[in-house]
Coordinates of C-alpha atoms in Angstrom, one line a residue:
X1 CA 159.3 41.8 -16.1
X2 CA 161.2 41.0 -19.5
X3 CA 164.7 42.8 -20.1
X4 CA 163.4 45.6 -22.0
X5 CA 160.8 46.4 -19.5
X6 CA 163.4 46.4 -16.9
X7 CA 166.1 48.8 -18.9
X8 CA 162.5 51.2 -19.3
X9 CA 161.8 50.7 -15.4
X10 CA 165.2 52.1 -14.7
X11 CA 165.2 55.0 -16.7
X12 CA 161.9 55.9 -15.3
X13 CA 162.5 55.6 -12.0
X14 CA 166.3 57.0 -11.9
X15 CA 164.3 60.5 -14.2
X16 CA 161.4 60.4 -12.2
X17 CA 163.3 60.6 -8.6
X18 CA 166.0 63.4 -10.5
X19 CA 162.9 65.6 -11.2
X20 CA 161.6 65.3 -7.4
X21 CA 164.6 67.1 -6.0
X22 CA 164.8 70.3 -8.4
X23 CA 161.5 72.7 -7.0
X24 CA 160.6 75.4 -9.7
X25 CA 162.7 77.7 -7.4
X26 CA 165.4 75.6 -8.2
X27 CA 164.7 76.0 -11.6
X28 CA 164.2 79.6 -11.9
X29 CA 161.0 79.2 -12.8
X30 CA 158.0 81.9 -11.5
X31 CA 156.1 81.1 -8.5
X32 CA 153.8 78.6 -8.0
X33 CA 150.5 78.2 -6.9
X34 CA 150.4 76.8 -3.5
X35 CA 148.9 73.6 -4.4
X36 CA 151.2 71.2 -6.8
X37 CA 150.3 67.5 -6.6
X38 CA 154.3 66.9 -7.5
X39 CA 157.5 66.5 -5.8
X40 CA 159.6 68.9 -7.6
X41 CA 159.3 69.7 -11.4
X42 CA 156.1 68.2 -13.2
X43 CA 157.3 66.7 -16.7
X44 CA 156.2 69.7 -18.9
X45 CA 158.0 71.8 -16.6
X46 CA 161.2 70.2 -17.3
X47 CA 160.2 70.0 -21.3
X48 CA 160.2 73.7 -21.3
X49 CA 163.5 74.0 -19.4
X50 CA 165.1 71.2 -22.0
X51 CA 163.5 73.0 -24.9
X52 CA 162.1 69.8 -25.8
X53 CA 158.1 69.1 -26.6
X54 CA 156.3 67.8 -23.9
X55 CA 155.6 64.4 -25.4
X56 CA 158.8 63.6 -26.2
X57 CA 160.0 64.0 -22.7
X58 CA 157.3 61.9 -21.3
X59 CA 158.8 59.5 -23.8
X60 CA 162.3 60.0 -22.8
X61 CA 161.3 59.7 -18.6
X62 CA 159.1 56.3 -19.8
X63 CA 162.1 54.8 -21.7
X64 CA 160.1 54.9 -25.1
X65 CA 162.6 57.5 -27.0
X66 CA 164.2 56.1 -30.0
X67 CA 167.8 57.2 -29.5
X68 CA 167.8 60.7 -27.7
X69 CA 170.4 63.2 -29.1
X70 CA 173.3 63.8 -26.7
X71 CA 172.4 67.4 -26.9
X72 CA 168.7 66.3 -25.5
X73 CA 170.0 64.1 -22.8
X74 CA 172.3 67.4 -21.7
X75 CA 169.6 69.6 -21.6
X76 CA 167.5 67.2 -19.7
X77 CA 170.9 67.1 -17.4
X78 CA 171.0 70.5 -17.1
X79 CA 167.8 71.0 -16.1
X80 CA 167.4 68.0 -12.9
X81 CA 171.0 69.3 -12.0
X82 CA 172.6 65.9 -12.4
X83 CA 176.8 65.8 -11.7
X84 CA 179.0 63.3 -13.6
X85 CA 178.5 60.4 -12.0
X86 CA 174.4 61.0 -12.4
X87 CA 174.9 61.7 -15.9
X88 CA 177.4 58.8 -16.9
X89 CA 174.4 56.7 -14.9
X90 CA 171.7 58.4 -17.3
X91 CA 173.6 57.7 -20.4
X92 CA 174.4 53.7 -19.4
X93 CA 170.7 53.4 -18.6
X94 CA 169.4 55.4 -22.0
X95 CA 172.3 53.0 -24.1
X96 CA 171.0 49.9 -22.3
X97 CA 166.7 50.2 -24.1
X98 CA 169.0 48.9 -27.3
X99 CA 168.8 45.3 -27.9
X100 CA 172.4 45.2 -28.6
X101 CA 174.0 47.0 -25.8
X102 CA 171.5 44.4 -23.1
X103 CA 173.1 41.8 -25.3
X104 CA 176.3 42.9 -24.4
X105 CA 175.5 43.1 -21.0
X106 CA 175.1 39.8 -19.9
X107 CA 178.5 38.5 -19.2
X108 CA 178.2 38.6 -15.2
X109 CA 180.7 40.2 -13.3
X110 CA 183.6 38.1 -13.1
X111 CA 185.1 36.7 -9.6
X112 CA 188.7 35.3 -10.6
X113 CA 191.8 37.4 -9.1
X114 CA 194.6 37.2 -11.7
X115 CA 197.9 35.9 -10.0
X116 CA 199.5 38.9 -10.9
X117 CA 196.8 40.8 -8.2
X118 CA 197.2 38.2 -5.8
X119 CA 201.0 38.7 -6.1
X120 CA 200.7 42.8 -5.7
X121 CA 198.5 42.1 -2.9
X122 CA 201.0 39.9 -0.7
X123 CA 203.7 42.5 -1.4
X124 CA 201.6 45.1 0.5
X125 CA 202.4 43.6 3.7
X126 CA 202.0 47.0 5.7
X127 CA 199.4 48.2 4.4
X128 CA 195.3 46.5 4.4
X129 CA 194.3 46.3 0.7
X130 CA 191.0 43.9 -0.5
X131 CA 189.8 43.3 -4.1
X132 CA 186.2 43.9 -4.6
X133 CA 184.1 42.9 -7.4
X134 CA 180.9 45.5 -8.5
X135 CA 178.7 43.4 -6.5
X136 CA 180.7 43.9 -3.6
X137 CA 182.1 40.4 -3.2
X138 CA 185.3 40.2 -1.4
X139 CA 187.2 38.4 -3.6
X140 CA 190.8 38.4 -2.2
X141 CA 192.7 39.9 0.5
X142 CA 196.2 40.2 1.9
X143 CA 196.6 39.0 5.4
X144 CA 196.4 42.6 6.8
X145 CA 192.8 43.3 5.0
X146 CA 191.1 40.1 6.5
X147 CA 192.2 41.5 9.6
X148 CA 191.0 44.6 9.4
X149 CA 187.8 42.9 7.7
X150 CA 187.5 40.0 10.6
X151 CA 183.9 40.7 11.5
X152 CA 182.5 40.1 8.0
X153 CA 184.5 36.9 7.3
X154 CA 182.8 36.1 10.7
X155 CA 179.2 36.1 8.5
X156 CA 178.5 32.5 7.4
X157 CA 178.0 32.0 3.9
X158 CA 178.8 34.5 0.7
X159 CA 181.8 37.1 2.2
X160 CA 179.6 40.1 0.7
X161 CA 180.1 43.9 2.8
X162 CA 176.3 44.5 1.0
X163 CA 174.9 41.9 3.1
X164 CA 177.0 41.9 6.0
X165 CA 175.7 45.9 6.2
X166 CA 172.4 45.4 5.9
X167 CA 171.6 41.7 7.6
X168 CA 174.0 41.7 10.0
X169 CA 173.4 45.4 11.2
X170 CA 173.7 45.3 14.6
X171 CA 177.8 44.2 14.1
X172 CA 177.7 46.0 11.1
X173 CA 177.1 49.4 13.0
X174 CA 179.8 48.4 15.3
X175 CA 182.2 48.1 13.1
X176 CA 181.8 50.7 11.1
X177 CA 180.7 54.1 13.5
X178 CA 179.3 55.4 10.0
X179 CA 177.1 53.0 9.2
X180 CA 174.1 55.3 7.8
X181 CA 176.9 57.3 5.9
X182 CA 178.7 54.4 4.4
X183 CA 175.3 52.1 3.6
X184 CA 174.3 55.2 1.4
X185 CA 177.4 55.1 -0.6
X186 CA 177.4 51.1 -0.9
X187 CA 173.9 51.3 -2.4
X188 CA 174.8 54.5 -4.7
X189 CA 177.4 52.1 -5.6
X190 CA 175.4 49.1 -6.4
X191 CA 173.1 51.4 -8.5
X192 CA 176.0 52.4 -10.3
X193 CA 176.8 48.4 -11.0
X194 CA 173.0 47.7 -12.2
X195 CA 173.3 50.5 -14.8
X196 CA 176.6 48.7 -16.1
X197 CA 175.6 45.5 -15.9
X198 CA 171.1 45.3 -16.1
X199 CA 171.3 41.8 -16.9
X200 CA 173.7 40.5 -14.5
X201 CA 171.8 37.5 -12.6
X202 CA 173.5 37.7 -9.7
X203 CA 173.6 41.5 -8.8
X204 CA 169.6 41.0 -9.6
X205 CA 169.3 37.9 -7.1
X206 CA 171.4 39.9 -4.6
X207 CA 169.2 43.4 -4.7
X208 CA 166.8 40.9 -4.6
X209 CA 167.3 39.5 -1.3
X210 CA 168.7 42.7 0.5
X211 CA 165.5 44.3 -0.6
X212 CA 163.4 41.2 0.7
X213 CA 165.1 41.1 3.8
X214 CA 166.2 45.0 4.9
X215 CA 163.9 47.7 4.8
X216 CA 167.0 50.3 5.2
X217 CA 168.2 49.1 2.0
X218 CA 164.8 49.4 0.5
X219 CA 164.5 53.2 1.6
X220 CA 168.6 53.7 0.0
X221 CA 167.5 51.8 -3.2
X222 CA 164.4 53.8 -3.9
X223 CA 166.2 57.1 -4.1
X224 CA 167.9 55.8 -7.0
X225 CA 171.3 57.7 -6.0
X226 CA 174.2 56.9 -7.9
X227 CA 178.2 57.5 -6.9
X228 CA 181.6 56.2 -8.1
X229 CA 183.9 54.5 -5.7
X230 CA 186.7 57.1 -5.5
X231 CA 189.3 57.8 -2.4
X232 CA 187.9 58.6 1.2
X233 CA 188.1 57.9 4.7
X234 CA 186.4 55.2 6.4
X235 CA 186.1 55.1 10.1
X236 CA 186.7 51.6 11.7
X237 CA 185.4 50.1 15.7
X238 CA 187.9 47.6 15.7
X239 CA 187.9 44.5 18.1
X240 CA 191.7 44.7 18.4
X241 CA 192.6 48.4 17.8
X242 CA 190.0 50.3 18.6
X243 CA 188.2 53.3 16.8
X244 CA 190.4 54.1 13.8
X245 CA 189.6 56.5 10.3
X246 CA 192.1 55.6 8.0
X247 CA 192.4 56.9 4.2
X248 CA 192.0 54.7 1.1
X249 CA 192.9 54.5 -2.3
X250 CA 190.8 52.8 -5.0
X251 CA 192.3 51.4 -8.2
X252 CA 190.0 49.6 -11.0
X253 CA 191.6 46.9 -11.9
X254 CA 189.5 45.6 -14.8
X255 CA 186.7 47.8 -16.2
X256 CA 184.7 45.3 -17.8
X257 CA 184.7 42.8 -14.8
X258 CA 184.2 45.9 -12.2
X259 CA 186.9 45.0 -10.3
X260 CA 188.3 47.5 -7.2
X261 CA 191.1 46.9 -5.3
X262 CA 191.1 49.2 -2.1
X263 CA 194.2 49.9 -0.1
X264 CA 193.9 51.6 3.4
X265 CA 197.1 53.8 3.4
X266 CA 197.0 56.0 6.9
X267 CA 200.4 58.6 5.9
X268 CA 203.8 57.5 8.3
X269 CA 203.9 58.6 11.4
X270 CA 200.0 59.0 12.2
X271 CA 198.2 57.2 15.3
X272 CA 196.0 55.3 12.5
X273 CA 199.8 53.9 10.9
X274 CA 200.5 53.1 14.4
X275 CA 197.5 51.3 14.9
X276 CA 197.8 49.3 11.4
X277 CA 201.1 48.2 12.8
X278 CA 199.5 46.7 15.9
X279 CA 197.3 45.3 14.1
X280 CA 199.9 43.4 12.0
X281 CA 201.5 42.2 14.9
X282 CA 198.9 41.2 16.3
X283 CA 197.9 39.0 13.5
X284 CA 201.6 37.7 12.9
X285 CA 201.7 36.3 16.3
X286 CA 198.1 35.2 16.0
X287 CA 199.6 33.3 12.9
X288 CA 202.7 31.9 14.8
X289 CA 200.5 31.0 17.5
X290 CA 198.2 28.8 15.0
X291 CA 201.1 28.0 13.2
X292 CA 204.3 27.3 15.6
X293 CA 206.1 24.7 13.3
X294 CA 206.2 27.7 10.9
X295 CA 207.0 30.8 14.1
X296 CA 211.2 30.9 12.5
X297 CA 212.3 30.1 9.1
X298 CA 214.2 27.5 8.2
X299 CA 214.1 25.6 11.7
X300 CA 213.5 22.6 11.6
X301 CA 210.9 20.9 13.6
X302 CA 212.6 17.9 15.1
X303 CA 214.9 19.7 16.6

């Protein structure tokens, strides 16, 4: 499949799986006979509620419509109930059938931390942050996030949280206690990334293999749900400090690279800021302990 037939696929499939979930109910439309051979709104059925001629929609839904008025693409919104970040997703994927805009997508997502991030990371001693790349890719951490993160560094090869949910499941659902609830939003996610970047080789080599190899990531992937990375909670089963839900924070860093840097940031005072602490001893002793020429400053070792 060429790049233009992908961008087409995409639209299709994203439009095709929006129309299954709106019923004519939904829709305010009269009621049906009892036997439909559709999911959900047939095609014409969402034409009419766009105000929009049948053809041209099947157009639209098949990729094939040469630059769709915003006013269209809202009305076909409006109809299949999309939110923002299904409509942002709609838009990326419509703007992506140009030549140019594919063009312009090609530039992978980038891995390099600037030293200015790496610098803002070690100053968060007390507090676990990780950068993240759109692929999911951990691409730095302070010494607190790789402690909180242990079990996935523990995965040989590429340190990715996609493939460390989905091939490594069995650790991956004891670590995180919401596994179904936080694979959902990790694939949303990663849908979300494709639309930005259709062309980017290694995002396609990754879906790719998680789809080869998991069949739990083919069921998320095919319902073509899309989310932003925002703030949330995200229960942890740690090795060290036990079953912990801490708050995060999420700050893109660089837009065109998709870079997130996440902070876990339980308020002052709490059992999960307690529990952060212990973890940070725990790990500064585990450091002196590997370390013990280093255990006090300035001491020298001969002595």
């Amino acid at each position: 499949m060429d790049d233009k037939e992908a961008a087409r696929a995409a639209v299709r499939e994203f439009l095709t799986t929006r129309r299954a979930r709106v019923t004519p109910a939904d829709a305010g439309l009269p009621p049906q006979g009892a036997r439909r051979r559709v999911k959900g709104l047939r095609r014409e059925e969402v034409a009419l509620l766009a105000g929009v001629s049948p053809e041209y929609y099947v157009r639209l839904e098949r990729g094939q419509a040469t630059g769709p008025s915003i006013g269209v693409v809202d009305a076909v919104a409006d109809v299949l109930r999309l939110d923002d970040d299904e409509r942002a997703h709609l838009g990326r994927l419509l703007a992506a059938l140009t030549p140019a805009a594919r063009k312009r997508s090609r530039s992978a997502t980038k891995n390099l931390v600037t030293p200015g991030i790496r610098v803002l990371l070690d100053s968060l001693d007390h507090l676990p942050a990780v950068v993240f790349n759109g692929r999911f890719d951990i691409l730095a951490t302070n010494t607190l996030g790789r402690a909180l993160l242990a079990p996935v560094y523990d995965m040989p090869g590429r340190t990715n949280s996609a493939l460390f949910l989905f091939l490594n499941e069995a650790r991956a659902r004891d670590l995180y206690p919401e596994w179904d609830r936080i694979t959902a939003d990790i694939v949303a996610m990663l849908r979300i990334e494709a639309g930005r970047h259709p062309d980017d080789r290694d995002l396609t080599e990754l879906i790719g293999q998680l789809a080869t190899r998991s069949a739990e990531f083919r069921t998320r992937w095919a319902a073509n749900d899309v989310r932003i990375h925002r703030t949330g909670t995200k229960t942890f089963r740690h090795p060290l400090i036990g079953e912990v839900t801490l708050p995060y924070e999420t700050l893109r860093i660089d837009a065109a690279s998709s870079q997130i840097l996440t902070v876990y940031a339980p308020p002052p005072g709490t059992p999960e800021a307690d529990a952060i602490r212990l973890l940070a001893s725990w790990n500064a002793d585990n450091q002196r302990n590997n370390n013990p020429t280093a255990a006090t400053p300035g001491r020298n070792p001969e002595d």
